[in-house]
Amino acid sequence: MEGCLLVRRRHESDRLAYANQFGSVSFTPQLVVDGVRSLVGSRRDEAGAAIAEARAHASTAATISLVSTGNEIGITIGEGKGTARILLVGFDRRHRSSIARGENGGRTIVQANVVRSLRDLGSWEGKPVNLSAERPAGEDFALILQEPAGRIVGAARLRAGT
């Protein structure tokens, strides 16, 4: 998923895991593509090339469907190969932020696909899974299957109101 994760204390362990995985500290604006490549997010040409490369080599481990039922999200993951973490993500399509300090201090920026919540729902091990979860914070929702090494091998998106 392309976008930005607003760093909050509850996301500190994920931020540190990415820093360890890429052998560096995390930074702003950091873009992690397909869970395996880190780059400076403001370098549009480099970011576009990394995203295009990830799409060209994309494979899906299993089909995923999401259904909104009131305050719950119904999740179905089909049979497939491999193992992965099941991550439920809530995000806003657009988010306006006022910058207080740093090189952009005093500016207001608009960000896309800003993660508002991230929940690990457990493991998928190639067998069909049916589960439900409380709707996460955010306008839209996505379910991601992420291999232990970080690569995204399945994803589905559900827009609010559907």
Short mmCIF file of N, CA, C and O in Angstrom, two decimals, residues 1-118:
data_model
loop_
_atom_site.label_atom_id
_atom_site.label_comp_id
_atom_site.label_asym_id
_atom_site.label_seq_id
_atom_site.Cartn_x
_atom_site.Cartn_y
_atom_site.Cartn_z
N MET A 1 0.85 -1.16 0.00
CA MET A 1 0.00 0.00 0.00
C MET A 1 0.90 1.22 0.00
O MET A 1 1.81 1.33 0.80
N GLU A 2 0.64 2.12 -0.87
CA GLU A 2 1.40 3.35 -0.91
C GLU A 2 0.83 4.29 0.13
O GLU A 2 -0.36 4.38 0.31
N GLY A 3 1.66 5.01 0.84
CA GLY A 3 1.14 5.95 1.80
C GLY A 3 2.11 6.25 2.92
O GLY A 3 3.27 5.90 2.86
N CYS A 4 1.58 6.87 3.91
CA CYS A 4 2.41 7.36 5.01
C CYS A 4 1.83 6.86 6.32
O CYS A 4 0.64 6.89 6.53
N LEU A 5 2.69 6.40 7.19
CA LEU A 5 2.28 5.99 8.53
C LEU A 5 2.69 7.09 9.49
O LEU A 5 3.86 7.38 9.66
N LEU A 6 1.71 7.78 10.08
CA LEU A 6 2.02 8.79 11.07
C LEU A 6 2.56 8.09 12.29
O LEU A 6 1.90 7.23 12.87
N VAL A 7 3.78 8.40 12.66
CA VAL A 7 4.43 7.70 13.76
C VAL A 7 3.81 8.11 15.08
O VAL A 7 3.74 9.26 15.43
N ARG A 8 3.34 7.13 15.80
CA ARG A 8 2.78 7.31 17.13
C ARG A 8 3.45 6.27 18.02
O ARG A 8 4.04 5.31 17.55
N ARG A 9 3.33 6.44 19.32
CA ARG A 9 3.98 5.51 20.24
C ARG A 9 3.58 4.07 19.98
O ARG A 9 4.40 3.17 20.06
N ARG A 10 2.31 3.81 19.64
CA ARG A 10 1.88 2.43 19.44
C ARG A 10 2.49 1.81 18.19
O ARG A 10 2.45 0.61 18.01
N HIS A 11 3.06 2.63 17.30
CA HIS A 11 3.70 2.12 16.09
C HIS A 11 5.23 2.07 16.22
O HIS A 11 5.92 1.73 15.28
N GLU A 12 5.73 2.37 17.40
CA GLU A 12 7.17 2.44 17.61
C GLU A 12 7.86 1.11 17.29
O GLU A 12 8.91 1.10 16.65
N SER A 13 7.27 -0.02 17.68
CA SER A 13 7.92 -1.31 17.41
C SER A 13 7.99 -1.58 15.91
O SER A 13 8.99 -2.13 15.43
N ASP A 14 6.96 -1.20 15.14
CA ASP A 14 7.00 -1.39 13.69
C ASP A 14 8.07 -0.50 13.06
O ASP A 14 8.80 -0.93 12.18
N ARG A 15 8.17 0.74 13.52
CA ARG A 15 9.17 1.66 13.00
C ARG A 15 10.57 1.13 13.27
O ARG A 15 11.43 1.12 12.40
N LEU A 16 10.80 0.62 14.48
CA LEU A 16 12.11 0.07 14.83
C LEU A 16 12.41 -1.19 14.03
O LEU A 16 13.55 -1.42 13.63
N ALA A 17 11.39 -2.01 13.78
CA ALA A 17 11.60 -3.23 12.98
C ALA A 17 12.02 -2.86 11.57
O ALA A 17 12.93 -3.49 11.00
N TYR A 18 11.38 -1.85 10.96
CA TYR A 18 11.80 -1.41 9.63
C TYR A 18 13.22 -0.87 9.66
O TYR A 18 14.03 -1.17 8.79
N ALA A 19 13.56 -0.08 10.68
CA ALA A 19 14.92 0.46 10.79
C ALA A 19 15.93 -0.68 10.87
O ALA A 19 16.95 -0.66 10.18
N ASN A 20 15.64 -1.70 11.67
CA ASN A 20 16.55 -2.84 11.78
C ASN A 20 16.63 -3.62 10.47
O ASN A 20 17.70 -4.06 10.06
N GLN A 21 15.50 -3.79 9.81
CA GLN A 21 15.45 -4.55 8.56
C GLN A 21 16.30 -3.89 7.48
O GLN A 21 16.97 -4.57 6.71
N PHE A 22 16.29 -2.57 7.43
CA PHE A 22 17.00 -1.86 6.37
C PHE A 22 18.38 -1.38 6.82
O PHE A 22 19.06 -0.68 6.08
N GLY A 23 18.79 -1.74 8.04
CA GLY A 23 20.13 -1.41 8.51
C GLY A 23 20.36 0.06 8.73
O GLY A 23 21.49 0.55 8.64
N SER A 24 19.31 0.79 9.04
CA SER A 24 19.46 2.23 9.27
C SER A 24 18.37 2.70 10.23
O SER A 24 17.52 1.93 10.64
N VAL A 25 18.41 3.95 10.54
CA VAL A 25 17.34 4.53 11.34
C VAL A 25 16.18 4.87 10.41
O VAL A 25 16.34 4.97 9.21
N SER A 26 15.01 5.04 10.98
CA SER A 26 13.89 5.49 10.17
C SER A 26 14.03 6.99 9.97
O SER A 26 14.72 7.67 10.72
N PHE A 27 13.40 7.50 8.94
CA PHE A 27 13.55 8.91 8.61
C PHE A 27 12.27 9.43 7.96
O PHE A 27 11.40 8.65 7.58
N THR A 28 12.18 10.71 7.82
CA THR A 28 11.03 11.35 7.18
C THR A 28 11.53 12.15 5.99
O THR A 28 12.50 12.88 6.11
N PRO A 29 10.91 12.01 4.84
CA PRO A 29 9.79 11.13 4.52
C PRO A 29 10.29 9.77 4.01
O PRO A 29 10.91 9.68 2.95
N GLN A 30 10.06 8.73 4.77
CA GLN A 30 10.47 7.39 4.37
C GLN A 30 9.32 6.69 3.66
O GLN A 30 8.18 6.77 4.09
N LEU A 31 9.65 6.02 2.58
CA LEU A 31 8.68 5.22 1.84
C LEU A 31 9.21 3.79 1.82
O LEU A 31 10.36 3.56 1.43
N VAL A 32 8.40 2.85 2.27
CA VAL A 32 8.76 1.45 2.22
C VAL A 32 7.86 0.81 1.17
O VAL A 32 6.65 0.86 1.26
N VAL A 33 8.49 0.24 0.14
CA VAL A 33 7.76 -0.34 -0.98
C VAL A 33 7.75 -1.87 -0.85
O VAL A 33 8.81 -2.49 -0.75
N ASP A 34 6.55 -2.44 -0.84
CA ASP A 34 6.34 -3.88 -0.79
C ASP A 34 7.00 -4.53 0.42
O ASP A 34 7.30 -5.71 0.43
N GLY A 35 7.25 -3.73 1.46
CA GLY A 35 7.82 -4.26 2.69
C GLY A 35 9.28 -4.62 2.61
O GLY A 35 9.84 -5.12 3.57
N VAL A 36 9.93 -4.38 1.47
CA VAL A 36 11.32 -4.83 1.31
C VAL A 36 12.29 -3.75 0.84
O VAL A 36 13.49 -3.98 0.85
N ARG A 37 11.80 -2.60 0.44
CA ARG A 37 12.70 -1.56 -0.06
C ARG A 37 12.37 -0.23 0.59
O ARG A 37 11.22 0.20 0.61
N SER A 38 13.40 0.44 1.12
CA SER A 38 13.24 1.73 1.78
C SER A 38 13.91 2.81 0.94
O SER A 38 15.02 2.61 0.44
N LEU A 39 13.22 3.94 0.79
CA LEU A 39 13.80 5.05 0.05
C LEU A 39 13.21 6.36 0.53
O LEU A 39 12.23 6.38 1.28
N VAL A 40 13.81 7.45 0.10
CA VAL A 40 13.32 8.78 0.46
C VAL A 40 12.04 9.05 -0.34
O VAL A 40 12.06 9.08 -1.57
N GLY A 41 10.95 9.22 0.38
CA GLY A 41 9.64 9.34 -0.26
C GLY A 41 9.46 10.55 -1.15
O GLY A 41 8.62 10.55 -2.03
N SER A 42 10.25 11.60 -0.97
CA SER A 42 10.11 12.80 -1.80
C SER A 42 10.83 12.68 -3.13
O SER A 42 10.70 13.56 -3.98
N ARG A 43 11.54 11.62 -3.35
CA ARG A 43 12.21 11.39 -4.64
C ARG A 43 11.23 10.67 -5.56
O ARG A 43 11.25 9.45 -5.69
N ARG A 44 10.39 11.45 -6.22
CA ARG A 44 9.27 10.91 -6.99
C ARG A 44 9.68 9.92 -8.07
O ARG A 44 9.04 8.88 -8.23
N ASP A 45 10.72 10.22 -8.82
CA ASP A 45 11.14 9.31 -9.88
C ASP A 45 11.59 7.97 -9.32
O ASP A 45 11.22 6.91 -9.82
N GLU A 46 12.39 8.01 -8.26
CA GLU A 46 12.87 6.79 -7.62
C GLU A 46 11.70 6.01 -7.01
O GLU A 46 11.62 4.79 -7.13
N ALA A 47 10.78 6.72 -6.37
CA ALA A 47 9.61 6.08 -5.76
C ALA A 47 8.74 5.42 -6.83
O ALA A 47 8.32 4.28 -6.69
N GLY A 48 8.49 6.14 -7.92
CA GLY A 48 7.68 5.59 -9.02
C GLY A 48 8.30 4.34 -9.62
O GLY A 48 7.61 3.36 -9.91
N ALA A 49 9.62 4.37 -9.79
CA ALA A 49 10.32 3.21 -10.35
C ALA A 49 10.24 2.02 -9.40
O ALA A 49 10.03 0.88 -9.83
N ALA A 50 10.39 2.26 -8.09
CA ALA A 50 10.33 1.18 -7.10
C ALA A 50 8.93 0.57 -7.06
O ALA A 50 8.78 -0.66 -6.98
N ILE A 51 7.90 1.40 -7.13
CA ILE A 51 6.53 0.91 -7.12
C ILE A 51 6.24 0.12 -8.39
O ILE A 51 5.63 -0.96 -8.35
N ALA A 52 6.69 0.62 -9.54
CA ALA A 52 6.48 -0.09 -10.81
C ALA A 52 7.18 -1.45 -10.79
O ALA A 52 6.61 -2.45 -11.25
N GLU A 53 8.38 -1.49 -10.24
CA GLU A 53 9.11 -2.77 -10.16
C GLU A 53 8.37 -3.76 -9.25
O GLU A 53 8.25 -4.94 -9.58
N ALA A 54 7.87 -3.27 -8.12
CA ALA A 54 7.13 -4.15 -7.21
C ALA A 54 5.87 -4.68 -7.89
O ALA A 54 5.54 -5.87 -7.75
N ARG A 55 5.16 -3.83 -8.63
CA ARG A 55 3.95 -4.28 -9.33
C ARG A 55 4.28 -5.32 -10.39
O ARG A 55 3.53 -6.28 -10.58
N ALA A 56 5.41 -5.15 -11.08
CA ALA A 56 5.81 -6.08 -12.14
C ALA A 56 6.12 -7.46 -11.59
O ALA A 56 5.96 -8.46 -12.28
N HIS A 57 6.57 -7.54 -10.34
CA HIS A 57 6.95 -8.81 -9.73
C HIS A 57 5.93 -9.29 -8.70
O HIS A 57 6.20 -10.21 -7.94
N ALA A 58 4.76 -8.67 -8.70
CA ALA A 58 3.74 -8.99 -7.70
C ALA A 58 3.16 -10.38 -7.93
O ALA A 58 2.98 -10.82 -9.06
N SER A 59 2.93 -11.07 -6.85
CA SER A 59 2.21 -12.34 -6.89
C SER A 59 1.28 -12.36 -5.68
O SER A 59 1.57 -11.77 -4.65
N THR A 60 0.18 -13.04 -5.83
CA THR A 60 -0.79 -13.11 -4.75
C THR A 60 -0.82 -14.51 -4.18
O THR A 60 -0.96 -15.48 -4.93
N ALA A 61 -0.66 -14.61 -2.87
CA ALA A 61 -0.64 -15.91 -2.21
C ALA A 61 -2.04 -16.49 -2.06
O ALA A 61 -2.22 -17.71 -2.09
N ALA A 62 -3.05 -15.63 -1.91
CA ALA A 62 -4.42 -16.10 -1.69
C ALA A 62 -5.40 -14.98 -2.01
O ALA A 62 -5.05 -13.81 -1.95
N THR A 63 -6.63 -15.36 -2.31
CA THR A 63 -7.67 -14.35 -2.51
C THR A 63 -8.13 -13.84 -1.15
O THR A 63 -8.15 -14.58 -0.17
N ILE A 64 -8.51 -12.57 -1.12
CA ILE A 64 -8.98 -11.94 0.11
C ILE A 64 -10.25 -11.19 -0.20
O ILE A 64 -10.34 -10.50 -1.22
N SER A 65 -11.25 -11.32 0.67
CA SER A 65 -12.44 -10.49 0.52
C SER A 65 -12.79 -9.87 1.87
O SER A 65 -12.57 -10.48 2.92
N LEU A 66 -13.29 -8.65 1.81
CA LEU A 66 -13.69 -7.89 2.99
C LEU A 66 -15.14 -7.47 2.83
O LEU A 66 -15.54 -7.02 1.76
N VAL A 67 -15.91 -7.58 3.92
CA VAL A 67 -17.30 -7.16 3.92
C VAL A 67 -17.55 -6.36 5.19
O VAL A 67 -17.20 -6.81 6.29
N SER A 68 -18.15 -5.19 5.04
CA SER A 68 -18.47 -4.36 6.19
C SER A 68 -19.87 -4.73 6.68
O SER A 68 -20.83 -4.72 5.91
N THR A 69 -19.96 -5.05 7.98
CA THR A 69 -21.25 -5.38 8.60
C THR A 69 -21.36 -4.58 9.88
O THR A 69 -20.89 -5.02 10.93
N GLY A 70 -21.92 -3.38 9.79
CA GLY A 70 -22.04 -2.52 10.96
C GLY A 70 -20.68 -2.08 11.45
O GLY A 70 -19.91 -1.48 10.70
N ASN A 71 -20.36 -2.41 12.68
CA ASN A 71 -19.08 -2.02 13.27
C ASN A 71 -18.01 -3.10 13.10
O ASN A 71 -16.95 -3.02 13.69
N GLU A 72 -18.32 -4.12 12.31
CA GLU A 72 -17.40 -5.24 12.11
C GLU A 72 -16.97 -5.32 10.65
O GLU A 72 -17.70 -4.91 9.74
N ILE A 73 -15.80 -5.90 10.44
CA ILE A 73 -15.30 -6.21 9.11
C ILE A 73 -15.24 -7.73 9.02
O ILE A 73 -14.58 -8.38 9.84
N GLY A 74 -15.96 -8.32 8.04
CA GLY A 74 -15.88 -9.75 7.80
C GLY A 74 -14.71 -10.01 6.85
O GLY A 74 -14.59 -9.35 5.82
N ILE A 75 -13.85 -10.94 7.20
CA ILE A 75 -12.62 -11.20 6.45
C ILE A 75 -12.60 -12.65 6.01
O ILE A 75 -12.78 -13.55 6.82
N THR A 76 -12.36 -12.87 4.72
CA THR A 76 -12.19 -14.21 4.19
C THR A 76 -10.88 -14.26 3.42
O THR A 76 -10.66 -13.45 2.51
N ILE A 77 -10.01 -15.19 3.80
CA ILE A 77 -8.75 -15.40 3.10
C ILE A 77 -8.78 -16.82 2.57
O ILE A 77 -9.03 -17.76 3.33
N GLY A 78 -8.55 -16.98 1.27
CA GLY A 78 -8.62 -18.29 0.66
C GLY A 78 -7.38 -19.14 0.89
O GLY A 78 -6.41 -18.72 1.53
N GLU A 79 -7.43 -20.33 0.33
CA GLU A 79 -6.30 -21.25 0.40
C GLU A 79 -5.19 -20.77 -0.51
O GLU A 79 -5.42 -20.15 -1.54
N GLY A 80 -3.95 -21.03 -0.11
CA GLY A 80 -2.82 -20.63 -0.93
C GLY A 80 -1.54 -21.23 -0.41
O GLY A 80 -1.55 -22.16 0.38
N LYS A 81 -0.43 -20.66 -0.87
CA LYS A 81 0.88 -21.14 -0.46
C LYS A 81 1.58 -20.11 0.40
O LYS A 81 1.45 -18.91 0.18
N GLY A 82 2.36 -20.58 1.37
CA GLY A 82 3.18 -19.70 2.18
C GLY A 82 2.56 -19.41 3.53
O GLY A 82 1.53 -19.96 3.91
N THR A 83 3.23 -18.50 4.25
CA THR A 83 2.76 -18.02 5.54
C THR A 83 2.85 -16.51 5.55
O THR A 83 3.70 -15.93 4.86
N ALA A 84 2.00 -15.88 6.34
CA ALA A 84 1.99 -14.42 6.38
C ALA A 84 1.30 -13.93 7.64
O ALA A 84 0.47 -14.64 8.22
N ARG A 85 1.65 -12.71 8.05
CA ARG A 85 0.90 -12.01 9.09
C ARG A 85 -0.35 -11.43 8.44
O ARG A 85 -0.31 -10.97 7.30
N ILE A 86 -1.43 -11.41 9.18
CA ILE A 86 -2.68 -10.81 8.72
C ILE A 86 -2.77 -9.44 9.39
O ILE A 86 -2.90 -9.35 10.61
N LEU A 87 -2.68 -8.38 8.60
CA LEU A 87 -2.68 -7.02 9.13
C LEU A 87 -3.92 -6.27 8.67
O LEU A 87 -4.21 -6.21 7.47
N LEU A 88 -4.64 -5.71 9.61
CA LEU A 88 -5.81 -4.88 9.30
C LEU A 88 -5.40 -3.43 9.47
O LEU A 88 -4.93 -3.02 10.53
N VAL A 89 -5.59 -2.65 8.41
CA VAL A 89 -5.14 -1.27 8.38
C VAL A 89 -6.34 -0.35 8.19
O VAL A 89 -7.16 -0.59 7.31
N GLY A 90 -6.44 0.68 8.99
CA GLY A 90 -7.42 1.75 8.80
C GLY A 90 -6.67 2.98 8.34
O GLY A 90 -5.63 3.31 8.91
N PHE A 91 -7.16 3.65 7.31
CA PHE A 91 -6.43 4.81 6.79
C PHE A 91 -7.39 5.86 6.24
O PHE A 91 -8.53 5.56 5.89
N ASP A 92 -6.89 7.08 6.20
CA ASP A 92 -7.62 8.20 5.59
C ASP A 92 -7.07 8.43 4.20
O ASP A 92 -5.85 8.44 4.01
N ARG A 93 -7.94 8.65 3.23
CA ARG A 93 -7.48 8.91 1.86
C ARG A 93 -6.66 10.19 1.77
O ARG A 93 -5.68 10.24 1.04
N ARG A 94 -7.08 11.21 2.49
CA ARG A 94 -6.35 12.49 2.49
C ARG A 94 -6.30 13.01 3.91
O ARG A 94 -7.26 12.88 4.65
N HIS A 95 -5.18 13.60 4.26
CA HIS A 95 -5.02 14.14 5.60
C HIS A 95 -4.22 15.43 5.50
O HIS A 95 -3.18 15.47 4.87
N ARG A 96 -4.73 16.48 6.11
CA ARG A 96 -4.07 17.78 6.10
C ARG A 96 -3.32 17.94 7.42
O ARG A 96 -3.89 17.76 8.48
N SER A 97 -2.02 18.26 7.34
CA SER A 97 -1.18 18.41 8.53
C SER A 97 -0.47 19.74 8.53
O SER A 97 0.11 20.15 7.52
N SER A 98 -0.49 20.40 9.68
CA SER A 98 0.29 21.63 9.86
C SER A 98 1.64 21.23 10.45
O SER A 98 1.70 20.51 11.43
N ILE A 99 2.70 21.72 9.84
CA ILE A 99 4.06 21.39 10.27
C ILE A 99 4.56 22.50 11.18
O ILE A 99 4.59 23.67 10.79
N ALA A 100 4.95 22.14 12.39
CA ALA A 100 5.38 23.13 13.38
C ALA A 100 6.87 23.46 13.27
O ALA A 100 7.26 24.61 13.45
N ARG A 101 7.70 22.45 12.99
CA ARG A 101 9.15 22.66 13.01
C ARG A 101 9.82 22.05 11.78
O ARG A 101 9.17 21.39 10.98
N GLY A 102 11.12 22.24 11.70
CA GLY A 102 11.92 21.62 10.64
C GLY A 102 11.86 22.40 9.34
O GLY A 102 11.38 23.53 9.28
N GLU A 103 12.35 21.76 8.30
CA GLU A 103 12.46 22.44 7.00
C GLU A 103 11.13 22.84 6.41
O GLU A 103 11.05 23.75 5.59
N ASN A 104 10.04 22.17 6.83
CA ASN A 104 8.70 22.52 6.35
C ASN A 104 7.89 23.28 7.39
O ASN A 104 6.68 23.43 7.24
N GLY A 105 8.54 23.76 8.46
CA GLY A 105 7.86 24.48 9.52
C GLY A 105 7.02 25.63 8.98
O GLY A 105 7.45 26.37 8.11
N GLY A 106 5.79 25.73 9.49
CA GLY A 106 4.88 26.78 9.07
C GLY A 106 4.03 26.43 7.86
O GLY A 106 3.12 27.16 7.50
N ARG A 107 4.33 25.31 7.22
CA ARG A 107 3.57 24.90 6.04
C ARG A 107 2.47 23.93 6.44
O ARG A 107 2.52 23.26 7.46
N THR A 108 1.47 23.84 5.58
CA THR A 108 0.42 22.84 5.70
C THR A 108 0.56 21.93 4.49
O THR A 108 0.65 22.41 3.36
N ILE A 109 0.61 20.62 4.73
CA ILE A 109 0.75 19.67 3.63
C ILE A 109 -0.45 18.73 3.61
O ILE A 109 -1.12 18.52 4.61
N VAL A 110 -0.70 18.17 2.44
CA VAL A 110 -1.75 17.18 2.28
C VAL A 110 -1.07 15.85 1.98
O VAL A 110 -0.24 15.76 1.08
N GLN A 111 -1.40 14.83 2.78
CA GLN A 111 -0.83 13.51 2.62
C GLN A 111 -1.90 12.55 2.13
O GLN A 111 -3.08 12.75 2.39
N ALA A 112 -1.47 11.51 1.43
CA ALA A 112 -2.40 10.51 0.90
C ALA A 112 -2.24 9.19 1.62
O ALA A 112 -1.12 8.81 1.98
N ASN A 113 -3.35 8.51 1.83
CA ASN A 113 -3.36 7.16 2.42
C ASN A 113 -2.62 7.11 3.75
O ASN A 113 -1.72 6.29 3.95
N VAL A 114 -3.03 7.97 4.66
CA VAL A 114 -2.39 8.07 5.98
C VAL A 114 -2.96 7.00 6.91
O VAL A 114 -4.16 6.95 7.17
N VAL A 115 -2.09 6.14 7.41
CA VAL A 115 -2.50 5.06 8.29
C VAL A 115 -2.92 5.62 9.65
O VAL A 115 -2.18 6.37 10.27
N ARG A 116 -4.13 5.26 10.08
CA ARG A 116 -4.65 5.71 11.37
C ARG A 116 -4.63 4.59 12.40
O ARG A 116 -4.62 4.83 13.59
N SER A 117 -4.67 3.33 11.95
CA SER A 117 -4.59 2.20 12.86
C SER A 117 -3.99 1.01 12.11
O SER A 117 -4.15 0.87 10.90
N LEU A 118 -3.31 0.17 12.89
CA LEU A 118 -2.67 -1.01 12.33
C LEU A 118 -2.79 -2.12 13.37
O LEU A 118 -2.33 -1.96 14.49
#
